[in-house]
Amino acid sequence: MDMVTIGSITEAPGAAGAALPEAPTAVVGAAGAGDTAPPRAPAARTVDAVKVYGRGEAEVRALDGVTVDFEAGHFTAVMGPSGSGKSTLLHAVAGLDGLTSGRVFVGDTDLGTLGERRLTRLRRDRIGFVFQQFNLIPTLTALENIVLPLRLAGRRPDPVWVGEVVSRFGLDGRTGHRPPELSGGQQQRVAVARALANRPEIVLADEPTGNLDSRRGAEILSFLRQAVRELDQTVVMVTHDPVAASYADRAVFLADGRIVDELRDPTSDSVLDAMRVLGG
Amino acid sequence: MFRLTVQSVWARRGRFLLTAAAVVLGVAFMAGTSVLTGTLRRAYDGIATTNLAATDAVVRAAGSVDGDAGRVRGTLDASLVDVVRRVDGVAAADGSVSAGARLVGRDGKLADGGAHQAVPIGMAWLPTAELNPLRLVAGRAPRAGTEVVIDRASARDAGFGPGDRVTVRTSSGAARYTVSGVATFGSDDDAGGAGVVAFAPAAAARILGVPGRVDAVRVAAAPGVSQAEVARRVGSALAAGGRHRAAEVVTGRAAVEEELGTGTSGVPFMEALLPVFALVALFVGAFVIYNAFSITGAQRVRETAVLRAVGASRGQVRRTVLVEAGILGAVASVAGAALGVALAHGLAALLRAFGVELPGGPMVVGARPLAVAAATGTVVTVVAAYLPARRASKVAPVAAMRDVAVDRTGGSIRRAALGAVLTGLGVVASVSGARAGAAGPVGIGALALFAGVVALGPVVAPRFIRAAGRPLAGLRGVAGELARENAARNPRRTAATASALTLGVALVVLISVFAASARVSMDANIDRNLRSDWIITPLQHQDGLGPAVAETVDALPETGSVTTFRYVPARLDGATVSVAGIDPERVEQHLDVGARAGSVRALGATGIGVGHRVATERGLRVGDRVTLRFAETGARSFEVEVVYDLSSDPLGDFVVSQEAFEANASHINDQVVFATTAPGVGEREARTAIERALRATPTARLHSPDEFKSVVAGRIEQLLNLVYVLLFLAVVISLFGIANALALAIVERRREIGLLRAVGMERGQVRAGIRWEAVLVALLGTVAGTALGLGFAWAMVTALAGEGIDRLAVPGTRLVLVGAVGLVGAVVAAALPARRAARLEVLRALTT
């Protein structure tokens, strides 16, 4: 239909050939960057991100100088205990919350330079977001929820692509239902489908399995992983669940607003170990 | 529990603000109305009290008929005054005479010439000071027939003083007088806004009424004789003299009592009309309150469930909500009552702006009307909150643990059935009532119909909104789609919000269509039945045209036939009817009376003509006898000589010859004069001649048939505009209701709006969505209101077909305008909630 759609269609196959499954290593900070072959520009990154809530005695430094790259075509898990700043980081990248200092980029766009309206459009056109709960508009059907960002942009959804997303998420036959008529797992699948429907540059998921039992949770995580493997999607997920983190290509650990560790190809055991070290 | 409730109301005071506004406005209107009518009533009562302040007894004609323009009483022979004076215990007695009299200003125009203004009073100067309400402040009493005393307000406004020559216009014609003095009415400068002209006692009857007759005899008792005693003595003296049949005696106090509350001029109109609009405003407010409590109840389901879970009984939950409503209602009502005092001034200014003359002086703010208004407001609030309270009490304790689902109920079969039955009954009653020409069933049917529509609202609302909102999705994309779904998502709420607007719009449409129909019907009537070329009418009914107008116009060579119409009320089988006096020989040269049987020409001294509709109702035919009771002459029998079709103005349902009229009426005063142009005379020539002849009668108005149509139309339009302004408040309250419902819904949908913003809905789109939601709700209310209003208007016009309003006219442009006002109003009402929704902080909306 227009530039954005065409852009992602033409970009996807080429990029998929080059970068799957094991992408080049981009590392926290500047140190390890660029020692392996052709690095893709990160889908999003922060530079010395600081976020302070409150003032004086009540001051909380939710983010305290976070510099991190989120590699394109990768599945990154952001981990940490509650209050570590992981959700704040995700909200900052999504343009939902501004920084006190430092910078956030999505692609080449510095979010700090964008006004309210352009931030909104960025969220609509370039970002997909999955919340822990309350992900859907109750008055719209599943399908209408999935194509919501496209419709908000005044674009006609590509029926082939939407059909593929719907069947990939096992939602065939459920598209005409409204959220209250769907199970929790189905609702969350609709939410993930919505996040992917406009082929965003980056999908941000905030505890997407937090409200689900382990089986439904595993389903959602597999879908996210598939999206990265098969569709060359970039996914960043905040979680405190080591099992969830094990689906990711990389886990980044936050504590007290700082990045304290990271793991490549995490397993639930290695994540647990890392957390134990952090906790002790 | 009570303290908890007070705290909860206080904590949510912001949320209650708009709800309270609806109550405040309704109560303010009601309080303002009662303060104003109370003030007017007191002013007019003051006139009656001042008029008879020191009068101990009144002798008056026993016969009276209550006509449209107040009570009409017969007259007494002037010789009675001397009879009364001679009664032992009577210190003094004067014959009183009064009728309309207008002072002509220096510029030749009437000093007090507005069509709606209080009619100036002409009266006999009463020689006995204690019987005379007038107090001289300059000059002296009128002695000669060419002298008058005028009130201080008129003297000041027109710049007249003792010695000045003035023209005064009465039913006997205009004449020049010398001002002998200036007086106050009691201690006021005029009689409650009306000017006063007092004529010399000997001349008053000739100028104002019938020579040798007086309206009443006022009696002052001798020292030491009580009012009751003097009345008794005068009564027996009259009985002894054989005069008891014609006259009756009442004490001065009793005469004043009778007058209280029956003040003339604008009061009856205002007292009947204003409270109706106040009630409409309160009723609309009730919908707003119902809705607000429904919404807050739904929002607090979890809170209520927790209360129930920890052991609160259903009754306690219900009482909590009702006490909340009571607090809100009481606070808002007290504020409304206070605002009402200010509003009373506004209403007075409004009525004056529409040309209704009101007495000056300060507002009389009584504690009682304010207390009544405040109490009504509180009760209405509590009653409106009852259903939501009951619903809240039905919340199950387990709801505390569940996610709250959107209330989509509305289309229950019971409700649909109830609504359908009520609507059906309403339609049947209205239609059959209309066909039968009975206003009662039409009114009851209208009420049932409205109740039915309210009951059906939740069933119809989602279907209507989905259908009407279909183009929105294409027009406004997903914002339009969401607007549609949000408007349809809670049918009960949407229906209640729309119902408030429905009522206001229905009334506006009803009045508009009715007025247009009245106008078109009258126009058609004039076109169909009028053969005359000229119509002459008085400024006001009380002025009349006198005998002079017809005589001078008839004498003009430019006119052909001239005929006159006069009216007198009479009693017929316990009902008051208006009897027209006509000229049987000439009337058909001016009007097509549509005789069905007999002939107008046959009306002699004892003949009567009856309109076809009344004749059918009463089973009257030519040759039957009808007995009418007149104030002046008592019962008189007539023989039906003609049954005719044209029972609208200027004939009415009963006509007699002028000869019969003069034999039975006391004040003989032409109300309408028709004239034709003489053959071979041009229209302009005739007009110039008639206008010149009318120069001596500044209260007379000359119209061609077309001009007459536009005069009637103008009068209808003016009344219509006043009604619009009064109904406007009800519409404003219903718009408040829309704003309130939206504001509360936004609180409810915080997270939804947050989510929409998070996935990329722009602020403008959020605002558009809410605006369109308001428009859809308003559209529902407006369409339903227009449909109801049209239906009611049809029923009313059909029911009144016999009264001369026999054509239904739908003023299309005006109705479109009414609809547009509703929709634009909704957009304005939505502005603030929309702004607030668009400004929600995305993260906070999502996480709290």
CSV table of N, CA and C in Angstrom, one decimal, chain A residues 58-177:
chain,number,residue,atom,x,y,z
A,58,ALA,N,12.2,11.3,48.2
A,58,ALA,CA,11.4,10.2,47.5
A,58,ALA,C,12.0,9.9,46.2
A,59,GLU,N,13.2,10.4,45.9
A,59,GLU,CA,13.8,10.2,44.5
A,59,GLU,C,14.1,8.7,44.3
A,60,VAL,N,13.7,8.2,43.1
A,60,VAL,CA,14.0,6.9,42.7
A,60,VAL,C,14.7,6.9,41.4
A,61,ARG,N,15.9,6.3,41.3
A,61,ARG,CA,16.5,6.3,40.0
A,61,ARG,C,16.2,4.9,39.3
A,62,ALA,N,15.1,5.0,38.5
A,62,ALA,CA,14.6,3.7,37.9
A,62,ALA,C,15.6,3.2,36.9
A,63,LEU,N,16.2,4.2,36.1
A,63,LEU,CA,17.3,3.8,35.2
A,63,LEU,C,18.5,4.7,35.5
A,64,ASP,N,19.7,4.1,35.6
A,64,ASP,CA,20.8,4.8,36.2
A,64,ASP,C,22.0,4.7,35.2
A,65,GLY,N,21.8,5.2,34.0
A,65,GLY,CA,22.9,5.1,33.0
A,65,GLY,C,22.9,3.8,32.3
A,66,VAL,N,21.9,3.5,31.6
A,66,VAL,CA,21.8,2.2,30.8
A,66,VAL,C,22.2,2.5,29.4
A,67,THR,N,23.2,1.8,28.9
A,67,THR,CA,23.5,1.8,27.5
A,67,THR,C,23.4,0.4,27.0
A,68,VAL,N,22.5,0.2,26.0
A,68,VAL,CA,22.3,-1.2,25.5
A,68,VAL,C,21.8,-1.1,24.1
A,69,ASP,N,22.3,-2.1,23.3
A,69,ASP,CA,21.8,-2.3,21.9
A,69,ASP,C,20.9,-3.5,21.9
A,70,PHE,N,19.8,-3.3,21.1
A,70,PHE,CA,18.9,-4.5,20.9
A,70,PHE,C,19.1,-4.9,19.4
A,71,GLU,N,19.8,-6.0,19.2
A,71,GLU,CA,20.1,-6.4,17.8
A,71,GLU,C,18.9,-6.7,17.0
A,72,ALA,N,19.0,-6.3,15.7
A,72,ALA,CA,17.9,-6.6,14.8
A,72,ALA,C,17.9,-8.1,14.6
A,73,GLY,N,16.7,-8.7,14.5
A,73,GLY,CA,16.5,-10.1,14.2
A,73,GLY,C,16.8,-11.0,15.3
A,74,HIS,N,17.0,-10.4,16.5
A,74,HIS,CA,17.2,-11.2,17.7
A,74,HIS,C,16.1,-11.1,18.7
A,75,PHE,N,16.1,-12.1,19.6
A,75,PHE,CA,15.1,-12.2,20.7
A,75,PHE,C,15.9,-11.9,22.0
A,76,THR,N,15.7,-10.7,22.6
A,76,THR,CA,16.4,-10.3,23.8
A,76,THR,C,15.5,-10.4,25.0
A,77,ALA,N,15.9,-11.0,26.1
A,77,ALA,CA,15.1,-10.9,27.3
A,77,ALA,C,15.8,-9.9,28.2
A,78,VAL,N,15.0,-9.1,28.8
A,78,VAL,CA,15.5,-8.1,29.8
A,78,VAL,C,15.0,-8.7,31.2
A,79,MET,N,16.0,-9.0,32.1
A,79,MET,CA,15.6,-9.7,33.3
A,79,MET,C,16.0,-8.8,34.5
A,80,GLY,N,15.4,-9.1,35.6
A,80,GLY,CA,15.8,-8.4,36.8
A,80,GLY,C,14.7,-8.5,37.8
A,81,PRO,N,15.0,-8.3,39.1
A,81,PRO,CA,14.0,-8.3,40.1
A,81,PRO,C,13.1,-7.2,40.0
A,82,SER,N,11.9,-7.2,40.7
A,82,SER,CA,11.0,-6.1,40.5
A,82,SER,C,11.6,-4.8,41.1
A,83,GLY,N,11.4,-3.7,40.4
A,83,GLY,CA,12.0,-2.5,40.8
A,83,GLY,C,13.4,-2.3,40.2
A,84,SER,N,13.8,-3.2,39.3
A,84,SER,CA,15.2,-3.1,38.8
A,84,SER,C,15.2,-2.1,37.6
A,85,GLY,N,14.0,-1.7,37.1
A,85,GLY,CA,14.0,-0.7,36.0
A,85,GLY,C,13.7,-1.3,34.7
A,86,LYS,N,13.4,-2.6,34.6
A,86,LYS,CA,13.3,-3.3,33.3
A,86,LYS,C,12.1,-2.8,32.6
A,87,SER,N,11.0,-2.6,33.3
A,87,SER,CA,9.8,-2.1,32.6
A,87,SER,C,10.0,-0.7,32.1
A,88,THR,N,10.7,0.1,33.0
A,88,THR,CA,10.9,1.5,32.6
A,88,THR,C,11.8,1.6,31.3
A,89,LEU,N,12.7,0.7,31.2
A,89,LEU,CA,13.6,0.6,30.0
A,89,LEU,C,12.7,0.3,28.8
A,90,LEU,N,11.8,-0.6,28.9
A,90,LEU,CA,11.0,-1.0,27.8
A,90,LEU,C,10.1,0.1,27.4
A,91,HIS,N,9.5,0.8,28.4
A,91,HIS,CA,8.6,2.0,28.1
A,91,HIS,C,9.4,3.1,27.4
A,92,ALA,N,10.6,3.2,27.8
A,92,ALA,CA,11.4,4.3,27.2
A,92,ALA,C,11.7,4.0,25.7
A,93,VAL,N,12.0,2.7,25.5
A,93,VAL,CA,12.2,2.3,24.1
A,93,VAL,C,11.0,2.4,23.2
A,94,ALA,N,9.8,2.2,23.9
A,94,ALA,CA,8.6,2.2,23.2
A,94,ALA,C,8.1,3.7,23.0
A,95,GLY,N,8.8,4.6,23.6
A,95,GLY,CA,8.3,6.0,23.5
A,95,GLY,C,7.1,6.3,24.3
A,96,LEU,N,6.9,5.4,25.3
A,96,LEU,CA,5.7,5.6,26.2
A,96,LEU,C,6.1,6.5,27.4
A,97,ASP,N,7.4,6.6,27.6
A,97,ASP,CA,7.9,7.4,28.8
A,97,ASP,C,9.2,8.1,28.4
A,98,GLY,N,9.3,9.3,28.8
A,98,GLY,CA,10.6,10.0,28.4
A,98,GLY,C,11.7,9.8,29.4
A,99,LEU,N,12.9,10.1,29.0
A,99,LEU,CA,14.1,9.9,29.9
A,99,LEU,C,14.3,11.2,30.6
A,100,THR,N,15.0,11.1,31.8
A,100,THR,CA,15.5,12.3,32.5
A,100,THR,C,16.7,12.8,31.8
A,101,SER,N,17.6,11.8,31.4
A,101,SER,CA,18.8,12.2,30.5
A,101,SER,C,19.2,11.0,29.7
A,102,GLY,N,20.1,11.2,28.8
A,102,GLY,CA,20.5,10.1,27.9
A,102,GLY,C,19.6,10.0,26.7
A,103,ARG,N,19.9,9.0,25.8
A,103,ARG,CA,19.1,9.0,24.6
A,103,ARG,C,18.6,7.6,24.3
A,104,VAL,N,17.5,7.6,23.5
A,104,VAL,CA,16.9,6.3,23.0
A,104,VAL,C,16.8,6.4,21.5
A,105,PHE,N,17.2,5.4,20.9
A,105,PHE,CA,17.0,5.3,19.4
A,105,PHE,C,16.2,4.1,19.0
A,106,VAL,N,15.3,4.4,18.1
A,106,VAL,CA,14.7,3.2,17.4
A,106,VAL,C,15.1,3.4,15.9
A,107,GLY,N,15.9,2.4,15.5
A,107,GLY,CA,16.6,2.6,14.2
A,107,GLY,C,17.5,3.8,14.4
A,108,ASP,N,17.4,4.8,13.5
A,108,ASP,CA,18.2,6.0,13.6
A,108,ASP,C,17.5,7.1,14.2
A,109,THR,N,16.3,6.8,14.6
A,109,THR,CA,15.5,7.9,15.2
A,109,THR,C,15.7,8.1,16.7
A,110,ASP,N,16.1,9.4,17.0
A,110,ASP,CA,16.3,9.7,18.4
A,110,ASP,C,15.0,10.1,19.0
A,111,LEU,N,14.5,9.3,19.9
A,111,LEU,CA,13.1,9.5,20.4
A,111,LEU,C,13.0,10.9,21.2
A,112,GLY,N,14.1,11.3,21.7
A,112,GLY,CA,14.1,12.5,22.5
A,112,GLY,C,13.8,13.7,21.6
A,113,THR,N,14.0,13.6,20.3
A,113,THR,CA,13.7,14.8,19.5
A,113,THR,C,12.3,14.8,18.9
A,114,LEU,N,11.5,13.8,19.3
A,114,LEU,CA,10.2,13.7,18.7
A,114,LEU,C,9.1,14.3,19.6
A,115,GLY,N,8.2,15.0,19.0
A,115,GLY,CA,7.1,15.5,19.8
A,115,GLY,C,6.0,14.4,20.0
A,116,GLU,N,5.0,14.8,20.7
A,116,GLU,CA,4.0,13.8,21.1
A,116,GLU,C,3.4,13.1,19.9
A,117,ARG,N,3.1,13.9,18.9
A,117,ARG,CA,2.4,13.3,17.7
A,117,ARG,C,3.3,12.3,17.0
A,118,ARG,N,4.6,12.7,16.9
A,118,ARG,CA,5.5,11.8,16.1
A,118,ARG,C,5.8,10.6,16.9
A,119,LEU,N,5.9,10.7,18.2
A,119,LEU,CA,6.1,9.5,19.1
A,119,LEU,C,4.9,8.6,18.9
A,120,THR,N,3.7,9.1,18.9
A,120,THR,CA,2.5,8.3,18.7
A,120,THR,C,2.6,7.5,17.4
A,121,ARG,N,3.0,8.3,16.3
A,121,ARG,CA,3.1,7.6,15.0
A,121,ARG,C,4.2,6.6,15.0
A,122,LEU,N,5.3,6.8,15.7
A,122,LEU,CA,6.4,5.9,15.8
A,122,LEU,C,5.8,4.6,16.4
A,123,ARG,N,5.1,4.7,17.5
A,123,ARG,CA,4.5,3.5,18.2
A,123,ARG,C,3.6,2.8,17.3
A,124,ARG,N,2.9,3.6,16.5
A,124,ARG,CA,1.9,2.9,15.6
A,124,ARG,C,2.5,2.2,14.5
A,125,ASP,N,3.6,2.8,13.9
A,125,ASP,CA,4.1,2.3,12.6
A,125,ASP,C,5.3,1.5,12.8
A,126,ARG,N,6.1,1.7,13.8
A,126,ARG,CA,7.4,1.0,13.9
A,126,ARG,C,7.6,0.1,15.1
A,127,ILE,N,6.6,0.2,16.0
A,127,ILE,CA,6.8,-0.6,17.2
A,127,ILE,C,5.6,-1.5,17.4
A,128,GLY,N,5.8,-2.7,17.9
A,128,GLY,CA,4.7,-3.6,18.3
A,128,GLY,C,4.8,-3.8,19.8
A,129,PHE,N,3.7,-3.7,20.6
A,129,PHE,CA,3.8,-3.7,22.0
A,129,PHE,C,2.8,-4.8,22.6
A,130,VAL,N,3.4,-5.6,23.5
A,130,VAL,CA,2.5,-6.6,24.1
A,130,VAL,C,2.6,-6.4,25.6
A,131,PHE,N,1.4,-6.2,26.2
A,131,PHE,CA,1.4,-5.9,27.7
A,131,PHE,C,1.2,-7.2,28.4
A,132,GLN,N,1.4,-7.1,29.8
A,132,GLN,CA,1.1,-8.3,30.6
A,132,GLN,C,-0.4,-8.6,30.6
A,133,GLN,N,-1.2,-7.6,30.8
A,133,GLN,CA,-2.6,-7.8,30.7
A,133,GLN,C,-3.3,-6.6,30.1
A,134,PHE,N,-4.6,-6.7,29.9
A,134,PHE,CA,-5.3,-5.7,29.2
A,134,PHE,C,-4.7,-5.2,28.0
A,135,ASN,N,-4.6,-6.1,27.0
A,135,ASN,CA,-4.0,-5.9,25.8
A,135,ASN,C,-4.9,-5.6,24.7
A,136,LEU,N,-6.2,-5.8,24.9
A,136,LEU,CA,-7.2,-5.7,23.8
A,136,LEU,C,-8.3,-4.8,24.1
A,137,ILE,N,-8.9,-4.2,23.1
A,137,ILE,CA,-10.0,-3.3,23.2
A,137,ILE,C,-11.3,-4.2,23.2
A,138,PRO,N,-12.0,-4.2,24.3
A,138,PRO,CA,-13.1,-5.1,24.4
A,138,PRO,C,-14.3,-5.0,23.4
A,139,THR,N,-14.4,-3.8,22.8
A,139,THR,CA,-15.5,-3.6,21.9
A,139,THR,C,-15.1,-4.0,20.5
A,140,LEU,N,-13.9,-4.4,20.3
A,140,LEU,CA,-13.5,-4.8,18.9
A,140,LEU,C,-13.3,-6.3,18.9
A,141,THR,N,-13.5,-6.9,17.7
A,141,THR,CA,-13.3,-8.3,17.5
A,141,THR,C,-11.8,-8.6,17.5
A,142,ALA,N,-11.5,-9.9,17.6
A,142,ALA,CA,-10.1,-10.3,17.6
A,142,ALA,C,-9.4,-9.7,16.3
A,143,LEU,N,-10.0,-9.9,15.2
A,143,LEU,CA,-9.4,-9.5,14.0
A,143,LEU,C,-9.2,-7.9,14.0
A,144,GLU,N,-10.3,-7.2,14.4
A,144,GLU,CA,-10.2,-5.8,14.5
A,144,GLU,C,-9.1,-5.3,15.4
A,145,ASN,N,-8.9,-6.1,16.5
A,145,ASN,CA,-7.8,-5.7,17.4
A,145,ASN,C,-6.5,-5.9,16.7
A,146,ILE,N,-6.4,-7.0,15.9
A,146,ILE,CA,-5.1,-7.3,15.3
A,146,ILE,C,-4.7,-6.2,14.3
A,147,VAL,N,-5.7,-5.7,13.6
A,147,VAL,CA,-5.4,-4.7,12.5
A,147,VAL,C,-5.5,-3.3,13.0
A,148,LEU,N,-5.7,-3.2,14.4
A,148,LEU,CA,-5.9,-1.8,14.9
A,148,LEU,C,-4.9,-0.8,14.6
A,149,PRO,N,-3.6,-1.1,14.8
A,149,PRO,CA,-2.6,-0.1,14.4
A,149,PRO,C,-2.6,0.3,13.0
A,150,LEU,N,-2.8,-0.7,12.1
A,150,LEU,CA,-2.9,-0.4,10.7
A,150,LEU,C,-4.1,0.5,10.4
A,151,ARG,N,-5.2,0.2,11.0
A,151,ARG,CA,-6.4,1.0,10.8
A,151,ARG,C,-6.2,2.4,11.4
A,152,LEU,N,-5.5,2.5,12.5
A,152,LEU,CA,-5.3,3.8,13.1
A,152,LEU,C,-4.4,4.7,12.1
A,153,ALA,N,-3.6,4.0,11.4
A,153,ALA,CA,-2.7,4.7,10.4
A,153,ALA,C,-3.5,5.0,9.1
A,154,GLY,N,-4.7,4.5,9.1
A,154,GLY,CA,-5.5,4.7,7.9
A,154,GLY,C,-5.1,3.9,6.7
A,155,ARG,N,-4.4,2.7,7.1
A,155,ARG,CA,-4.0,1.8,6.0
A,155,ARG,C,-4.9,0.6,5.9
A,156,ARG,N,-5.0,0.1,4.7
A,156,ARG,CA,-5.8,-1.1,4.5
A,156,ARG,C,-4.9,-2.3,4.8
A,157,PRO,N,-5.3,-3.2,5.8
A,157,PRO,CA,-4.4,-4.3,6.1
A,157,PRO,C,-4.2,-5.2,4.9
A,158,ASP,N,-3.0,-5.8,4.7
A,158,ASP,CA,-2.8,-6.7,3.7
A,158,ASP,C,-3.4,-8.1,4.1
A,159,PRO,N,-4.5,-8.5,3.4
A,159,PRO,CA,-5.2,-9.7,3.8
A,159,PRO,C,-4.4,-10.9,3.8
A,160,VAL,N,-3.4,-11.0,2.9
A,160,VAL,CA,-2.6,-12.3,2.9
A,160,VAL,C,-1.8,-12.4,4.1
A,161,TRP,N,-1.1,-11.3,4.5
A,161,TRP,CA,-0.3,-11.2,5.6
A,161,TRP,C,-1.1,-11.4,6.9
A,162,VAL,N,-2.2,-10.7,7.0
A,162,VAL,CA,-3.1,-10.9,8.2
A,162,VAL,C,-3.5,-12.3,8.3
A,163,GLY,N,-3.9,-12.9,7.2
A,163,GLY,CA,-4.3,-14.3,7.2
A,163,GLY,C,-3.2,-15.2,7.7
A,164,GLU,N,-2.0,-14.9,7.3
A,164,GLU,CA,-0.9,-15.7,7.7
A,164,GLU,C,-0.7,-15.6,9.2
A,165,VAL,N,-0.7,-14.4,9.7
A,165,VAL,CA,-0.5,-14.1,11.1
A,165,VAL,C,-1.6,-14.9,11.9
A,166,VAL,N,-2.8,-14.7,11.4
A,166,VAL,CA,-4.0,-15.3,12.1
A,166,VAL,C,-3.8,-16.9,12.2
A,167,SER,N,-3.4,-17.5,11.1
A,167,SER,CA,-3.3,-18.9,11.2
A,167,SER,C,-2.1,-19.4,11.9
A,168,ARG,N,-1.0,-18.6,11.8
A,168,ARG,CA,0.2,-18.9,12.5
A,168,ARG,C,-0.1,-18.9,14.0
A,169,PHE,N,-1.0,-18.0,14.5
A,169,PHE,CA,-1.3,-18.0,15.9
A,169,PHE,C,-2.5,-18.8,16.3
A,170,GLY,N,-2.9,-19.7,15.4
A,170,GLY,CA,-4.0,-20.6,15.7
A,170,GLY,C,-5.3,-19.9,16.0
A,171,LEU,N,-5.5,-18.8,15.3
A,171,LEU,CA,-6.7,-18.0,15.7
A,171,LEU,C,-7.8,-18.2,14.6
A,172,ASP,N,-7.6,-19.1,13.7
A,172,ASP,CA,-8.6,-19.3,12.6
A,172,ASP,C,-9.9,-19.6,13.3
A,173,GLY,N,-11.0,-19.0,12.9
A,173,GLY,CA,-12.3,-19.3,13.5
A,173,GLY,C,-12.6,-18.5,14.7
A,174,ARG,N,-11.6,-17.8,15.2
A,174,ARG,CA,-11.8,-17.0,16.4
A,174,ARG,C,-11.8,-15.5,16.1
A,175,THR,N,-11.6,-15.2,14.9
A,175,THR,CA,-11.3,-13.7,14.6
A,175,THR,C,-12.5,-12.9,14.8
A,176,GLY,N,-13.7,-13.5,14.7
A,176,GLY,CA,-14.9,-12.6,14.8
A,176,GLY,C,-15.3,-12.5,16.3
A,177,HIS,N,-14.7,-13.2,17.2
A,177,HIS,CA,-15.0,-13.1,18.6
A,177,HIS,C,-14.5,-11.8,19.2
